[in-house]
Amino acid sequence: MNLNQVTLPVNNMETSTEFYRALGFIQIVDTPHYARFECPEGDSTFSLSLDNSEFISRTVIYFEHEELDNLVNQLKAKGINFEQDPTDESYLWREAVLLDPSGNKIKLYWAGENRLNPPWRVEIRT
């Protein structure tokens, strides 16, 4: 199997699509209640779904970028605010944290070889 996409709830489609385009994603579907984006590298996609109810998103979506620090600086220059600047984490990833306009947590990171092969990797199958 391959992961197709992740869909995030948003409370304002226009503000949210502008935000994700500012991050560098390419919008490929645009409706009043649903938007889909292509990542600028690879063939991954993710989508937004309008949710008019009050919600608290506990989902964290991760986007990998080798030049993380440069990307964060470019995004800050566009006025995008970060909750956490790029930080070396104990699990061997370098991460920056921000929230989208609906409060969805986004982690921009670089993990290199440690993304799929950390020192503590296991392979458990049925």
PDB file of C-alpha atoms in Angstrom:
ATOM      1  CA  MET A   1       0.000   0.000   0.000  1.00  0.00           C
ATOM      2  CA  ASN A   2       0.965   3.616  -0.456  1.00  0.00           C
ATOM      3  CA  LEU A   3      -0.403   6.586   1.477  1.00  0.00           C
ATOM      4  CA  ASN A   4      -2.468   8.648  -0.942  1.00  0.00           C
ATOM      5  CA  GLN A   5      -3.147  11.803   1.021  1.00  0.00           C
ATOM      6  CA  VAL A   6      -4.086  13.356   4.334  1.00  0.00           C
ATOM      7  CA  THR A   7      -7.101  15.675   4.613  1.00  0.00           C
ATOM      8  CA  LEU A   8      -7.044  18.483   7.156  1.00  0.00           C
ATOM      9  CA  PRO A   9     -10.139  20.276   8.450  1.00  0.00           C
ATOM     10  CA  VAL A  10     -10.183  24.052   7.980  1.00  0.00           C
ATOM     11  CA  ASN A  11     -12.636  26.736   9.036  1.00  0.00           C
ATOM     12  CA  ASN A  12     -11.883  29.219   6.234  1.00  0.00           C
ATOM     13  CA  MET A  13     -11.067  27.790   2.817  1.00  0.00           C
ATOM     14  CA  GLU A  14      -9.836  31.011   1.204  1.00  0.00           C
ATOM     15  CA  THR A  15      -7.439  31.913   4.024  1.00  0.00           C
ATOM     16  CA  SER A  16      -6.215  28.328   4.256  1.00  0.00           C
ATOM     17  CA  THR A  17      -5.555  27.863   0.544  1.00  0.00           C
ATOM     18  CA  GLU A  18      -3.649  31.165   0.452  1.00  0.00           C
ATOM     19  CA  PHE A  19      -1.553  29.992   3.402  1.00  0.00           C
ATOM     20  CA  TYR A  20      -0.598  26.660   1.841  1.00  0.00           C
ATOM     21  CA  ARG A  21       0.200  28.271  -1.505  1.00  0.00           C
ATOM     22  CA  ALA A  22       2.467  30.706   0.388  1.00  0.00           C
ATOM     23  CA  LEU A  23       4.262  27.674   1.838  1.00  0.00           C
ATOM     24  CA  GLY A  24       4.999  26.605  -1.752  1.00  0.00           C
ATOM     25  CA  PHE A  25       2.375  23.950  -2.407  1.00  0.00           C
ATOM     26  CA  ILE A  26       0.603  23.770  -5.778  1.00  0.00           C
ATOM     27  CA  GLN A  27      -3.172  23.845  -5.580  1.00  0.00           C
ATOM     28  CA  ILE A  28      -4.704  21.309  -7.989  1.00  0.00           C
ATOM     29  CA  VAL A  29      -8.367  21.258  -6.826  1.00  0.00           C
ATOM     30  CA  ASP A  30     -10.351  24.352  -5.855  1.00  0.00           C
ATOM     31  CA  THR A  31     -13.955  24.193  -4.634  1.00  0.00           C
ATOM     32  CA  PRO A  32     -15.709  26.149  -1.876  1.00  0.00           C
ATOM     33  CA  HIS A  33     -15.572  23.121   0.454  1.00  0.00           C
ATOM     34  CA  TYR A  34     -12.502  21.153  -0.699  1.00  0.00           C
ATOM     35  CA  ALA A  35      -8.987  21.908  -1.942  1.00  0.00           C
ATOM     36  CA  ARG A  36      -6.150  19.625  -2.865  1.00  0.00           C
ATOM     37  CA  PHE A  37      -2.442  20.377  -3.114  1.00  0.00           C
ATOM     38  CA  GLU A  38       0.544  18.784  -4.745  1.00  0.00           C
ATOM     39  CA  CYS A  39       3.855  18.888  -2.934  1.00  0.00           C
ATOM     40  CA  PRO A  40       6.539  20.730  -4.912  1.00  0.00           C
ATOM     41  CA  GLU A  41       8.797  17.644  -4.712  1.00  0.00           C
ATOM     42  CA  GLY A  42       7.745  14.032  -5.224  1.00  0.00           C
ATOM     43  CA  ASP A  43       4.196  12.933  -5.935  1.00  0.00           C
ATOM     44  CA  SER A  44       2.525  13.369  -2.537  1.00  0.00           C
ATOM     45  CA  THR A  45      -0.684  15.323  -2.117  1.00  0.00           C
ATOM     46  CA  PHE A  46      -2.801  16.545   0.766  1.00  0.00           C
ATOM     47  CA  SER A  47      -6.181  18.193   0.951  1.00  0.00           C
ATOM     48  CA  LEU A  48      -8.293  20.588   2.982  1.00  0.00           C
ATOM     49  CA  SER A  49     -11.953  20.074   3.805  1.00  0.00           C
ATOM     50  CA  LEU A  50     -14.155  22.886   5.046  1.00  0.00           C
ATOM     51  CA  ASP A  51     -15.513  22.179   8.515  1.00  0.00           C
ATOM     52  CA  ASN A  52     -18.007  24.746   9.803  1.00  0.00           C
ATOM     53  CA  SER A  53     -18.215  23.196  13.258  1.00  0.00           C
ATOM     54  CA  GLU A  54     -15.863  24.184  16.045  1.00  0.00           C
ATOM     55  CA  PHE A  55     -12.998  21.744  16.162  1.00  0.00           C
ATOM     56  CA  ILE A  56      -9.632  21.315  17.770  1.00  0.00           C
ATOM     57  CA  SER A  57      -7.234  19.563  15.444  1.00  0.00           C
ATOM     58  CA  ARG A  58      -4.798  17.207  17.111  1.00  0.00           C
ATOM     59  CA  THR A  59      -3.358  16.097  13.799  1.00  0.00           C
ATOM     60  CA  VAL A  60       0.259  16.925  13.019  1.00  0.00           C
ATOM     61  CA  ILE A  61       1.313  16.964   9.381  1.00  0.00           C
ATOM     62  CA  TYR A  62       5.001  16.726   8.488  1.00  0.00           C
ATOM     63  CA  PHE A  63       6.654  18.111   5.380  1.00  0.00           C
ATOM     64  CA  GLU A  64      10.282  17.226   4.717  1.00  0.00           C
ATOM     65  CA  HIS A  65      12.788  19.645   3.196  1.00  0.00           C
ATOM     66  CA  GLU A  66      16.546  19.139   3.021  1.00  0.00           C
ATOM     67  CA  GLU A  67      17.328  22.865   3.285  1.00  0.00           C
ATOM     68  CA  LEU A  68      15.074  23.351   6.309  1.00  0.00           C
ATOM     69  CA  ASP A  69      16.747  26.428   7.781  1.00  0.00           C
ATOM     70  CA  ASN A  70      16.753  28.237   4.433  1.00  0.00           C
ATOM     71  CA  LEU A  71      13.098  27.352   3.859  1.00  0.00           C
ATOM     72  CA  VAL A  72      12.105  28.664   7.287  1.00  0.00           C
ATOM     73  CA  ASN A  73      13.968  31.919   6.634  1.00  0.00           C
ATOM     74  CA  GLN A  74      12.219  32.312   3.260  1.00  0.00           C
ATOM     75  CA  LEU A  75       8.818  31.688   4.833  1.00  0.00           C
ATOM     76  CA  LYS A  76       9.509  34.131   7.670  1.00  0.00           C
ATOM     77  CA  ALA A  77      10.389  36.740   5.037  1.00  0.00           C
ATOM     78  CA  LYS A  78       6.869  36.179   3.614  1.00  0.00           C
ATOM     79  CA  GLY A  79       5.396  36.911   7.051  1.00  0.00           C
ATOM     80  CA  ILE A  80       4.729  33.341   8.146  1.00  0.00           C
ATOM     81  CA  ASN A  81       5.070  32.899  11.910  1.00  0.00           C
ATOM     82  CA  PHE A  82       6.627  29.887  13.592  1.00  0.00           C
ATOM     83  CA  GLU A  83       5.892  28.398  16.990  1.00  0.00           C
ATOM     84  CA  GLN A  84       9.371  26.836  17.026  1.00  0.00           C
ATOM     85  CA  ASP A  85      12.438  27.667  14.952  1.00  0.00           C
ATOM     86  CA  PRO A  86      14.456  24.768  13.492  1.00  0.00           C
ATOM     87  CA  THR A  87      15.607  22.669  16.426  1.00  0.00           C
ATOM     88  CA  ASP A  88      17.636  19.461  16.633  1.00  0.00           C
ATOM     89  CA  GLU A  89      15.376  16.955  18.383  1.00  0.00           C
ATOM     90  CA  SER A  90      16.406  13.955  20.503  1.00  0.00           C
ATOM     91  CA  TYR A  91      14.910  11.598  17.893  1.00  0.00           C
ATOM     92  CA  LEU A  92      17.484  12.844  15.337  1.00  0.00           C
ATOM     93  CA  TRP A  93      15.185  15.080  13.278  1.00  0.00           C
ATOM     94  CA  ARG A  94      15.586  18.846  12.842  1.00  0.00           C
ATOM     95  CA  GLU A  95      12.131  20.439  13.092  1.00  0.00           C
ATOM     96  CA  ALA A  96      10.373  23.769  12.877  1.00  0.00           C
ATOM     97  CA  VAL A  97       6.749  24.098  14.011  1.00  0.00           C
ATOM     98  CA  LEU A  98       3.964  26.366  12.795  1.00  0.00           C
ATOM     99  CA  LEU A  99       0.171  26.435  12.804  1.00  0.00           C
ATOM    100  CA  ASP A 100      -2.061  26.950   9.791  1.00  0.00           C
ATOM    101  CA  PRO A 101      -4.901  29.503  10.018  1.00  0.00           C
ATOM    102  CA  SER A 102      -7.258  26.813  11.391  1.00  0.00           C
ATOM    103  CA  GLY A 103      -4.834  25.662  14.082  1.00  0.00           C
ATOM    104  CA  ASN A 104      -3.550  22.515  12.364  1.00  0.00           C
ATOM    105  CA  LYS A 105       0.013  21.834  13.510  1.00  0.00           C
ATOM    106  CA  ILE A 106       2.638  21.626  10.786  1.00  0.00           C
ATOM    107  CA  LYS A 107       6.160  20.396  11.292  1.00  0.00           C
ATOM    108  CA  LEU A 108       8.718  21.204   8.646  1.00  0.00           C
ATOM    109  CA  TYR A 109      11.670  18.916   9.141  1.00  0.00           C
ATOM    110  CA  TRP A 110      14.763  17.244   7.817  1.00  0.00           C
ATOM    111  CA  ALA A 111      15.715  13.789   9.048  1.00  0.00           C
ATOM    112  CA  GLY A 112      17.908  12.443   6.267  1.00  0.00           C
ATOM    113  CA  GLU A 113      18.684   8.770   6.673  1.00  0.00           C
ATOM    114  CA  ASN A 114      17.070   8.782  10.133  1.00  0.00           C
ATOM    115  CA  ARG A 115      13.589   9.239   8.657  1.00  0.00           C
ATOM    116  CA  LEU A 116      13.365   5.568   7.622  1.00  0.00           C
ATOM    117  CA  ASN A 117      16.418   4.124   9.333  1.00  0.00           C
ATOM    118  CA  PRO A 118      16.835   5.506  12.853  1.00  0.00           C
ATOM    119  CA  PRO A 119      19.241   3.633  15.142  1.00  0.00           C
ATOM    120  CA  TRP A 120      16.248   2.104  16.967  1.00  0.00           C
ATOM    121  CA  ARG A 121      14.460   0.860  13.840  1.00  0.00           C
ATOM    122  CA  VAL A 122      12.473  -2.366  14.094  1.00  0.00           C
ATOM    123  CA  GLU A 123      10.530  -4.339  11.487  1.00  0.00           C
ATOM    124  CA  ILE A 124       7.462  -5.969  12.999  1.00  0.00           C
ATOM    125  CA  ARG A 125       5.158  -7.830  10.620  1.00  0.00           C
ATOM    126  CA  THR A 126       2.318 -10.271  11.052  1.00  0.00           C
TER     127      THR A 126
END
